[in-house]
Amino acid sequence: STNTVKKIACIGAGYVGGPSMAVIALQCPNIEVVVLDINEERIKAWNSDKLPIYEPGLEEVVFAARGRNLFFSTDTTKHLGEADVIFVSVNTPTKMSGIGAGRAADLTYWEGAARMIAAVSKSSKIVVEKSTVPVKTAEAIAKVLTRNCVDPNVKFEILSNPEFLAEGTAISDLTKPDRVLIGGQETPTGRAALEKLKWVYAHWVPDNRILMTNLWSAELAKLTANAMLAQRISSVNAISALCEATGADVSQVSYAIGMDSRIGPKFLQASVGFGGSCFQKDILNLCYVCESVGLKEVSDYWYTVVAMNDYQKQRFVERVISGMFNTVAGKRIAIFGFAFKKDTGDTRETPAIDVCRGLLADGAKCAVYDPQVAPIQMFRDLSAPKYAWDRPHGWTKSENHIMESVQAVSDPYSCAAGSHAICVLTEWDEFKGLDYAKMYDSMVKPAFVFDGRNILDHDALRKIGFVVYALGKPL
Ligand code: NAD
Ligand code: UGA
């Protein structure tokens, strides 16, 4: 058929590029899929037995397809030159300096990728935006591509195909997606490109789950989906504060409202705050786009979702400190979980960073246990300068102070031993099955539990003797 795609290349071998291309390769054995990165270490890891990211089910998929039709490489010139479809899944972080710092998306990596494509293309290409980008990015990318390509016969068709996977469930999200969204230009060549990419997904995704829209709708739908998801969490977290003040129980409130089919039960779990590389950055990006087109009220509206999240993290720190007689100075506090959610080792924007910083700023000593996060990563996160702009962080201590006041511990029992309190910051399943009576015996009394995820059995803990604080629950 005219739709046949023979070779796919992907720029960016990260959390999105790696798993999404591995699933395409597994499902489409006749397409050669090459994942490229400028980071040699990362490519080396993708080619080894120890993959660079932890994701349930990822190894099985990669090991089945790697070497057959899935390859990881740094040879961008060769593979971009040969590919007929090029996915771009480079990082698009928040801009750290200059105009729009702290809000706008930094498209440096994206532009670099586009220039690379233009420089090596000797045949026409479909370029697919997989990264999350501000609406209208395709227009800018098209200019970079066409004005830098030396061969006038080479044509570029740009599609937007945002990724909706969540970390920790990436493989099942990719294998059974709620929908695959593809946006393209409403021209004959645009429609032909849409059909080609649709053909790739149709290998395993049912027809009625492949959605085709115009370019700008696809770009904006991605930002909107993340903003709406984060909004649910900030809404329920706001209510958790009210629950604590009134004696309502946030789990009961969530359950009751979730039974309304118009609201639905998912994503209503109160927490110490949402983290991850995307929610905050994408909302800030959305706010910036709104401001750029003169929609200040719309921008202000969405910004409150981020502000509420900062409040929730701060509120948790204050609750720990006030609960422990207004001082944590010199006290050892066991931090259970550092990743931004369970089943991932990713710590980008994890609420644990802000909570630990808040406790450290008050003089606490933090002992941190996480089953997937390497100690070096914890120290890196805690000592990195937070923001170059004006959002509150309350952090002025030196890197030395971090090294002295933070201890990474390799098992939960030695983490708790000698501590005054346990703070649960990630909802790892293994935290539910631990022997808390044993821990209690090894802790300083009164021993506290601050459950920032509401995953533990609070009544059982109180029976053991713990003083328990749980989010949005009566004390
Ligand atoms: P990541 O940082 O894990 O991976 C990006 C990779 O791109 C890095 O390995 C980097 O070295 C590489 N890179 C940057 N510039 C390059 C270039 N010019 N040539 C080759 N490689 C280059 O990021 P990620 O988490 O995979 O996110 C990628 C994009 O996908 C972001 O826009 C993000 O918003 C979006 N997204 C992420 C998730 C998620 O769960 N992490 C989900 C959906 C969408
Ligand atoms: C999120 C979206 O769910 C994905 O659809 C999207 O593709 C992705 O962002 C992205 O664009 O990067 P992810 O950040 O990996 O995925 O994980 P989520 O499951 O959404 O969790 C985000 C944060 O919200 C976590 O810190 C989690 O603990 C928190 N959360 C989630 C809550 O506090 N309460 C909930 O009810 C749900």
Coordinates of C-alpha atoms and ligand atoms in Angstrom, one line a residue:
S1 CA 0.0 0.0 0.0
T2 CA 1.1 3.6 -0.4
N3 CA 0.9 4.0 3.3
T4 CA 3.9 1.8 4.0
V5 CA 6.5 3.1 6.4
K6 CA 9.8 1.2 6.2
K7 CA 12.0 3.1 8.7
I8 CA 11.2 5.2 11.7
A9 CA 13.8 7.2 13.6
C10 CA 13.2 8.9 16.9
I11 CA 15.3 11.8 18.3
G12 CA 15.4 11.5 22.1
A13 CA 15.8 8.2 24.0
G14 CA 14.1 9.3 27.2
Y15 CA 11.0 8.3 29.2
V16 CA 8.9 8.9 26.1
G17 CA 11.1 8.0 23.2
G18 CA 12.4 4.7 24.6
P19 CA 9.1 3.0 25.7
S20 CA 7.0 4.4 22.8
M21 CA 9.4 3.3 20.1
A22 CA 9.9 0.0 21.8
V23 CA 6.2 -0.7 21.6
I24 CA 5.9 0.4 18.0
A25 CA 8.8 -1.9 17.1
L26 CA 7.2 -4.8 19.0
Q27 CA 3.9 -4.3 17.3
C28 CA 5.3 -3.6 13.8
P29 CA 7.9 -6.2 13.1
N30 CA 8.3 -5.0 9.5
I31 CA 9.2 -1.5 10.4
E32 CA 12.8 -0.7 11.4
V33 CA 12.8 1.6 14.4
V34 CA 15.9 3.4 15.5
V35 CA 16.0 5.5 18.7
L36 CA 18.7 8.3 18.7
D37 CA 20.2 10.4 21.4
I38 CA 23.1 12.8 21.8
N39 CA 23.6 11.3 25.3
E40 CA 26.0 8.3 24.7
E41 CA 25.6 7.0 28.2
R42 CA 21.9 6.7 27.7
I43 CA 22.2 4.9 24.4
K44 CA 24.8 2.5 26.0
A45 CA 22.3 1.7 28.7
W46 CA 19.5 1.1 26.3
N47 CA 21.8 -1.4 24.6
S48 CA 22.7 -3.1 27.9
D49 CA 21.0 -5.4 30.3
K50 CA 20.3 -2.6 32.7
L51 CA 17.9 -0.1 30.9
P52 CA 18.3 3.6 31.8
I53 CA 14.7 3.9 33.1
Y54 CA 12.6 1.7 35.3
E55 CA 9.1 0.9 34.0
P56 CA 7.2 -2.3 34.7
G57 CA 7.1 -4.5 31.6
L58 CA 9.6 -2.4 29.7
E59 CA 12.4 -5.0 29.7
E60 CA 10.2 -7.6 28.2
V61 CA 9.3 -5.4 25.3
V62 CA 12.8 -4.1 24.7
F63 CA 14.5 -7.5 24.9
A64 CA 12.0 -9.0 22.5
A65 CA 12.5 -6.4 19.8
R66 CA 16.0 -5.1 20.3
G67 CA 18.4 -6.3 17.6
R68 CA 15.4 -7.5 15.5
N69 CA 13.9 -4.3 14.3
L70 CA 14.6 -2.0 17.3
F71 CA 17.9 -0.2 17.6
F72 CA 19.5 2.4 19.8
S73 CA 22.2 4.6 18.3
T74 CA 24.0 7.9 18.4
D75 CA 24.6 7.9 14.6
T76 CA 22.0 10.5 13.8
T77 CA 23.2 11.4 10.3
K78 CA 22.8 7.9 9.0
H79 CA 19.5 7.0 10.6
L80 CA 17.7 10.4 10.1
G81 CA 18.9 10.3 6.5
E82 CA 17.3 6.9 5.9
A83 CA 14.1 7.3 7.9
D84 CA 10.7 8.2 6.2
V85 CA 9.1 9.1 9.6
I86 CA 11.0 11.0 12.3
F87 CA 9.6 11.3 15.8
V88 CA 11.0 14.1 18.0
S89 CA 10.7 13.3 21.7
V90 CA 13.3 15.6 23.1
N91 CA 12.9 17.3 26.4
T92 CA 11.0 20.6 26.5
P93 CA 11.6 22.0 30.0
T94 CA 10.6 25.3 31.5
K95 CA 12.8 28.1 30.4
M96 CA 15.3 28.9 33.2
S97 CA 16.3 32.4 32.0
G98 CA 15.5 35.2 29.6
I99 CA 12.1 36.2 28.3
G100 CA 9.4 34.0 29.8
A101 CA 11.7 32.4 32.3
G102 CA 9.9 30.3 34.8
R103 CA 6.9 29.7 32.5
A104 CA 7.6 29.4 28.8
A105 CA 8.7 26.1 27.3
D106 CA 12.4 26.0 26.4
L107 CA 12.5 24.8 22.8
T108 CA 16.3 24.8 22.4
Y109 CA 16.4 21.0 22.1
W110 CA 13.5 20.9 19.7
E111 CA 15.1 23.5 17.5
G112 CA 18.4 21.6 17.6
A113 CA 16.6 18.4 16.5
A114 CA 14.9 20.3 13.6
R115 CA 18.2 21.7 12.5
M116 CA 19.8 18.2 12.6
I117 CA 16.9 16.8 10.5
A118 CA 17.2 19.6 7.9
A119 CA 21.0 19.2 7.6
V120 CA 20.9 15.5 6.8
S121 CA 17.7 15.0 4.8
K122 CA 18.1 14.0 1.2
S123 CA 14.5 12.7 0.9
S124 CA 11.1 14.0 2.0
K125 CA 10.2 13.2 5.6
I126 CA 7.2 13.2 8.0
V127 CA 8.3 14.9 11.2
V128 CA 6.2 14.0 14.2
E129 CA 6.0 16.1 17.3
K130 CA 6.0 13.6 20.1
S131 CA 7.3 16.1 22.8
T132 CA 4.8 18.3 24.5
V133 CA 5.1 21.7 22.9
P134 CA 3.3 25.1 23.0
V135 CA 0.4 25.4 20.6
K136 CA 1.7 26.7 17.2
T137 CA 5.1 25.1 17.6
A138 CA 4.7 23.2 14.3
E139 CA 4.7 26.6 12.5
A140 CA 8.1 27.5 13.9
I141 CA 9.5 24.1 13.3
A142 CA 8.4 24.1 9.7
K143 CA 10.3 27.3 9.1
V144 CA 13.5 25.9 10.7
L145 CA 13.2 22.8 8.6
T146 CA 12.4 24.3 5.2
R147 CA 14.8 27.2 5.5
N148 CA 17.8 25.0 6.5
C149 CA 17.4 22.2 4.1
V150 CA 19.8 22.5 1.2
D151 CA 17.9 20.3 -1.2
P152 CA 14.8 22.1 -2.6
N153 CA 13.2 18.8 -3.6
V154 CA 13.0 17.6 0.0
K155 CA 9.6 18.3 1.6
F156 CA 8.7 18.1 5.2
E157 CA 5.2 17.3 6.5
I158 CA 4.7 18.0 10.2
L159 CA 2.3 16.1 12.4
S160 CA 1.5 16.5 16.1
N161 CA 1.2 13.2 17.9
P162 CA 1.4 14.0 21.6
E163 CA 2.0 11.2 24.1
F164 CA -0.4 10.5 26.9
L165 CA 1.5 7.8 28.8
A166 CA 2.0 8.1 32.5
E167 CA 5.2 6.9 34.1
G168 CA 4.9 3.6 36.0
T169 CA 2.2 2.4 33.6
A170 CA 3.9 3.4 30.3
I171 CA 3.8 0.0 28.7
S172 CA 0.2 -0.7 29.3
D173 CA -0.7 2.9 28.4
L174 CA 1.1 2.4 25.1
T175 CA -0.2 -1.0 24.4
K176 CA -3.9 -0.2 25.2
P177 CA -4.2 3.6 24.8
D178 CA -7.4 5.4 25.5
R179 CA -6.8 7.2 22.3
V180 CA -4.0 8.0 19.9
L181 CA -4.2 11.6 18.8
I182 CA -2.7 12.8 15.4
G183 CA -3.0 16.3 14.2
G184 CA -2.0 17.4 10.7
Q185 CA -2.4 20.1 8.1
E186 CA -5.7 20.1 6.3
T187 CA -4.0 19.8 2.9
P188 CA -3.7 16.8 0.5
T189 CA -0.1 16.2 1.6
G190 CA -1.1 16.8 5.3
R191 CA -3.9 14.2 5.0
A192 CA -1.5 11.7 3.3
A193 CA 0.9 12.1 6.1
L194 CA -1.9 11.6 8.7
E195 CA -2.9 8.3 6.9
K196 CA 0.7 7.1 7.0
L197 CA 1.1 7.5 10.7
K198 CA -2.4 6.2 11.3
W199 CA -1.3 3.0 9.4
V200 CA 1.6 2.5 11.9
Y201 CA -0.7 2.7 14.9
A202 CA -3.4 0.6 13.3
H203 CA -1.1 -2.4 13.7
W204 CA -2.5 -2.6 17.3
V205 CA -4.8 0.3 18.1
P206 CA -8.5 -0.1 17.1
D207 CA -9.7 2.3 14.4
N208 CA -12.1 4.2 16.7
R209 CA -9.3 5.0 19.1
I210 CA -7.2 6.8 16.5
L211 CA -8.3 10.4 16.5
M212 CA -7.3 12.8 13.7
T213 CA -7.5 16.6 14.2
N214 CA -5.9 19.7 12.9
L215 CA -2.4 20.5 14.1
W216 CA -3.3 23.2 16.6
S217 CA -6.0 21.1 18.2
A218 CA -3.6 18.2 18.8
E219 CA -1.0 20.4 20.3
L220 CA -3.5 22.2 22.5
A221 CA -5.3 19.0 23.5
K222 CA -2.1 17.7 25.1
L223 CA -1.6 20.8 27.2
T224 CA -5.3 20.8 28.1
A225 CA -5.3 17.2 29.1
N226 CA -2.4 17.7 31.6
A227 CA -3.9 20.9 32.9
M228 CA -7.3 19.2 33.5
L229 CA -5.7 16.2 35.2
A230 CA -3.6 18.4 37.5
Q231 CA -6.6 20.6 38.2
R232 CA -8.4 17.6 39.7
I233 CA -5.6 16.9 42.1
S234 CA -5.3 20.6 43.1
S235 CA -9.1 20.7 43.6
V236 CA -9.1 17.6 45.8
N237 CA -6.0 18.8 47.7
A238 CA -7.7 22.2 48.4
I239 CA -10.6 20.2 49.8
S240 CA -8.3 18.1 51.9
A241 CA -7.3 21.3 53.8
L242 CA -10.9 22.1 54.4
C243 CA -11.5 18.5 55.6
E244 CA -8.9 18.8 58.3
A245 CA -10.5 22.0 59.5
T246 CA -14.0 20.6 59.6
G247 CA -13.8 16.9 60.5
A248 CA -14.8 15.7 57.0
D249 CA -12.7 12.9 55.5
V250 CA -11.3 13.6 52.1
S251 CA -11.3 9.9 51.0
Q252 CA -15.0 9.8 51.8
V253 CA -15.6 13.0 49.9
S254 CA -13.6 11.8 46.9
Y255 CA -15.5 8.5 46.8
A256 CA -18.8 10.2 47.1
I257 CA -18.2 12.7 44.3
G258 CA -16.4 10.1 42.1
M259 CA -19.6 8.0 41.9
D260 CA -21.2 10.8 39.9
S261 CA -20.5 9.5 36.4
R262 CA -20.0 13.1 35.2
I263 CA -17.0 13.4 37.6
G264 CA -15.7 9.8 37.6
P265 CA -13.6 8.1 40.3
K266 CA -10.1 8.4 38.9
F267 CA -7.5 11.0 39.8
L268 CA -9.2 12.2 43.0
Q269 CA -6.5 10.9 45.4
A270 CA -5.4 13.7 47.8
S271 CA -1.7 13.9 48.1
V272 CA 1.3 15.9 49.4
G273 CA 1.2 17.4 45.9
F274 CA 1.6 16.3 42.3
G275 CA 5.1 16.0 40.9
G276 CA 6.6 14.7 37.7
S277 CA 8.3 16.4 34.8
C278 CA 5.2 17.5 33.1
F279 CA 2.1 18.8 35.0
Q280 CA 3.7 22.0 36.4
K281 CA 5.8 22.7 33.3
D282 CA 2.9 22.2 30.9
I283 CA 0.5 24.4 32.9
L284 CA 3.1 27.1 33.1
N285 CA 3.6 26.7 29.4
L286 CA -0.2 27.0 28.9
C287 CA -0.3 30.1 31.0
Y288 CA 2.5 31.6 29.0
V289 CA 0.8 30.9 25.7
C290 CA -2.5 32.5 27.1
E291 CA -0.6 35.6 28.2
S292 CA 1.2 35.8 24.8
V293 CA -2.2 36.1 23.1
G294 CA -3.5 38.6 25.6
L295 CA -5.7 36.2 27.7
K296 CA -4.6 37.2 31.1
E297 CA -7.7 36.0 32.9
V298 CA -7.3 32.5 31.4
S299 CA -3.7 32.4 32.3
D300 CA -4.4 33.5 35.9
Y301 CA -7.1 30.8 36.1
W302 CA -4.8 27.9 35.3
Y303 CA -1.9 29.3 37.3
T304 CA -3.9 28.7 40.5
V305 CA -3.5 25.0 39.9
V306 CA 0.2 25.3 40.3
A307 CA -0.1 27.7 43.2
M308 CA -2.4 25.3 45.1
N309 CA 0.1 22.5 44.6
D310 CA 2.9 24.7 46.1
Y311 CA 0.5 25.5 49.0
Q312 CA -0.2 21.8 49.6
K313 CA 3.5 20.9 49.8
Q314 CA 4.1 23.8 52.1
R315 CA 1.1 22.9 54.2
F316 CA 2.4 19.4 54.7
V317 CA 5.8 20.7 55.9
E318 CA 4.1 23.1 58.3
R319 CA 1.9 20.3 59.6
V320 CA 5.0 18.1 60.3
I321 CA 6.7 20.9 62.1
S322 CA 3.7 22.0 64.2
G323 CA 2.8 18.4 65.0
M324 CA 6.2 17.8 66.4
F325 CA 5.9 20.7 69.0
N326 CA 7.0 23.4 66.5
T327 CA 10.5 22.2 66.1
V328 CA 12.3 19.6 64.1
A329 CA 15.7 21.0 64.8
G330 CA 18.2 18.1 65.2
K331 CA 15.4 15.5 64.8
R332 CA 15.9 12.6 62.4
I333 CA 12.9 12.2 60.1
A334 CA 12.4 9.1 58.0
I335 CA 11.3 9.9 54.5
F336 CA 9.5 7.0 52.9
G337 CA 9.6 7.5 49.1
F338 CA 11.5 10.1 47.0
A339 CA 10.1 9.3 43.5
F340 CA 7.2 11.5 42.3
K341 CA 4.9 8.5 42.2
K342 CA 5.2 4.7 42.7
D343 CA 6.7 2.3 40.2
T344 CA 9.2 4.8 38.8
G345 CA 12.6 6.0 39.8
D346 CA 12.0 9.4 38.3
T347 CA 12.4 12.3 40.7
R348 CA 11.7 15.2 38.4
E349 CA 9.7 17.8 40.3
T350 CA 8.9 15.3 43.0
P351 CA 7.1 16.8 46.0
A352 CA 9.8 15.1 48.2
I353 CA 12.3 17.7 47.1
D354 CA 10.2 20.6 48.5
V355 CA 9.2 18.7 51.6
C356 CA 12.8 17.7 52.5
R357 CA 14.0 21.2 51.8
G358 CA 11.3 22.6 54.0
L359 CA 12.3 20.2 56.9
L360 CA 16.0 20.8 56.4
A361 CA 15.5 24.5 56.4
D362 CA 14.0 24.0 59.9
G363 CA 17.1 22.1 61.0
A364 CA 15.8 18.5 60.6
K365 CA 18.0 15.5 59.6
C366 CA 16.4 13.5 56.8
A367 CA 16.9 9.8 56.3
V368 CA 15.5 8.9 52.9
Y369 CA 14.5 5.5 51.7
D370 CA 13.2 4.8 48.1
P371 CA 13.2 1.4 46.4
Q372 CA 14.1 2.9 43.0
V373 CA 15.9 6.2 43.5
A374 CA 19.7 6.1 43.7
P375 CA 21.3 8.1 46.6
I376 CA 23.3 10.3 44.2
Q377 CA 20.1 11.4 42.6
M378 CA 18.6 12.4 45.9
F379 CA 21.6 14.5 46.8
R380 CA 21.7 16.0 43.3
D381 CA 18.0 17.0 43.6
L382 CA 18.3 18.4 47.0
S383 CA 21.3 20.5 46.4
A384 CA 20.4 21.8 42.9
P385 CA 19.4 25.4 42.8
K386 CA 15.7 25.3 42.6
Y387 CA 14.6 28.1 40.4
A388 CA 16.3 31.1 38.8
W389 CA 13.0 33.0 39.1
D390 CA 10.7 34.3 41.8
R391 CA 8.7 31.3 43.0
P392 CA 9.0 30.7 46.8
H393 CA 11.3 27.9 48.0
G394 CA 12.8 29.1 51.3
W395 CA 16.1 27.3 50.5
T396 CA 19.4 29.0 51.3
K397 CA 21.5 26.2 52.8
S398 CA 24.7 25.1 51.2
E399 CA 25.4 21.8 49.4
N400 CA 27.6 20.8 52.4
H401 CA 24.7 21.2 54.7
I402 CA 22.7 18.8 52.5
M403 CA 25.5 16.2 52.6
E404 CA 25.6 16.4 56.4
S405 CA 21.9 16.5 57.0
V406 CA 20.6 13.9 54.5
Q407 CA 21.2 10.2 54.7
A408 CA 20.2 7.8 51.9
V409 CA 19.2 4.5 53.5
S410 CA 18.8 1.2 51.7
D411 CA 16.0 -0.3 53.7
P412 CA 13.0 1.1 55.5
Y413 CA 13.7 -0.4 58.9
S414 CA 17.1 1.2 59.3
C415 CA 15.6 4.4 57.9
A416 CA 13.0 4.5 60.7
A417 CA 15.4 3.4 63.5
G418 CA 16.3 6.4 65.7
S419 CA 13.8 8.7 63.9
H420 CA 11.1 10.8 65.5
A421 CA 8.8 10.6 62.6
I422 CA 8.0 8.8 59.3
C423 CA 6.8 10.8 56.4
V424 CA 5.2 8.9 53.5
L425 CA 5.8 10.9 50.4
T426 CA 5.4 8.2 47.6
E427 CA 2.7 5.6 47.5
W428 CA 4.9 2.6 47.0
D429 CA 2.9 -0.6 47.6
E430 CA 5.7 -2.1 49.7
F431 CA 5.1 0.6 52.4
K432 CA 1.7 -0.9 53.1
G433 CA 3.1 -4.3 54.1
L434 CA 5.9 -3.2 56.4
D435 CA 6.1 -4.2 60.1
Y436 CA 5.3 -0.9 61.8
A437 CA 5.3 -2.4 65.3
K438 CA 8.9 -3.3 64.8
M439 CA 9.7 0.2 63.5
Y440 CA 7.9 1.8 66.4
D441 CA 10.1 0.0 68.9
S442 CA 13.2 1.4 67.2
M443 CA 12.0 5.0 67.1
V444 CA 12.2 8.0 69.4
K445 CA 8.9 8.6 71.4
P446 CA 6.4 10.0 70.8
A447 CA 6.7 8.5 67.3
F448 CA 4.8 10.2 64.5
V449 CA 3.6 9.1 61.1
F450 CA 2.7 11.8 58.6
D451 CA 1.0 10.0 55.7
G452 CA 1.2 12.2 52.7
R453 CA -0.4 9.7 50.4
N454 CA -3.1 8.1 52.7
I455 CA -1.9 4.6 52.0
L456 CA -1.3 3.2 55.5
D457 CA -3.8 1.7 57.9
H458 CA -4.1 4.6 60.3
D459 CA -6.1 2.9 63.0
A460 CA -3.7 0.0 63.2
L461 CA -0.8 2.5 63.5
R462 CA -2.6 4.4 66.3
K463 CA -3.1 1.0 68.1
I464 CA 0.7 0.5 68.0
G465 CA 1.2 3.8 69.6
F466 CA 2.0 6.2 66.7
V467 CA 0.7 9.7 66.6
V468 CA -0.8 9.7 63.1
Y469 CA -1.5 12.6 60.8
A470 CA -3.1 11.8 57.5
L471 CA -4.0 14.3 54.7
G472 CA -7.6 15.5 54.9
K473 CA -8.6 13.2 57.7
P474 CA -9.8 13.8 61.2
L475 CA -6.9 13.6 63.8
Ligands
NAD1 P1 13.8 13.0 28.7 O1 14.6 14.1 29.2 O2 13.7 11.7 29.5 O3 14.4 12.5 27.3 C1 14.7 13.5 26.3 C2 16.0 13.0 25.6 O4 16.2 13.8 24.4 C3 17.2 13.1 26.4 O5 17.8 11.8 26.6 C4 18.1 14.0 25.6 O6 19.5 13.7 25.7 C5 17.6 13.9 24.2 N1 17.9 15.0 23.3 C6 17.8 16.3 23.5 N2 18.2 17.0 22.4 C7 18.6 16.1 21.5 C8 19.1 16.2 20.2 N3 19.2 17.4 19.6 N4 19.4 15.1 19.6 C9 19.3 13.9 20.2 N5 18.8 13.7 21.4 C10 18.4 14.8 22.1 O7 12.4 13.5 28.5 P2 11.0 12.7 28.4 O8 10.4 12.6 29.8 O9 11.1 11.6 27.5 O10 10.0 13.8 27.7 C11 10.1 14.1 26.4 C12 8.9 14.9 25.9 O11 7.8 14.2 26.1 C13 8.7 16.2 26.8 O12 8.2 17.2 25.9 C14 7.6 15.8 27.7 O13 6.8 16.9 28.1 C15 6.8 14.8 26.9 N6 6.1 13.8 27.7 C16 6.6 13.2 28.7 C17 6.0 12.2 29.4 C18 6.6 11.5 30.6 O14 5.8 10.8 31.3 N7 7.8 11.7 30.9 C19 4.7 11.8 29.0 C20 4.1 12.4 27.9 C21 4.8 13.4 27.3
UGA2 C1 1.0 12.6 33.5 C2 -0.3 12.2 32.8 O1 -1.1 11.3 33.6 C3 0.0 11.6 31.5 O2 -1.2 11.3 30.8 C4 0.9 12.5 30.6 O3 1.2 11.9 29.4 C5 2.1 12.8 31.4 O4 1.8 13.4 32.7 C6 3.0 13.8 30.7 O5 2.6 14.5 29.9 O6 4.2 13.7 31.1 P1 2.8 11.2 35.0 O7 3.2 12.6 35.4 O8 3.8 10.3 34.5 O9 1.7 11.4 33.8 O10 2.0 10.5 36.2 P2 0.6 10.7 36.9 O11 0.0 9.4 37.2 O12 -0.3 11.7 36.1 O13 0.9 11.4 38.3 C7 1.4 12.8 38.3 C8 1.5 13.2 39.8 O14 0.1 13.4 40.3 C9 2.2 12.2 40.7 O15 3.0 12.9 41.6 C10 1.0 11.5 41.4 O16 1.3 11.0 42.6 C11 0.0 12.7 41.5 N1 -1.4 12.2 41.7 C12 -2.0 11.5 40.7 C13 -2.1 12.6 42.8 O17 -1.5 13.3 43.7 N2 -3.4 12.2 43.0 C14 -4.0 11.5 42.0 O18 -5.2 11.2 42.2 C15 -3.3 11.2 40.9

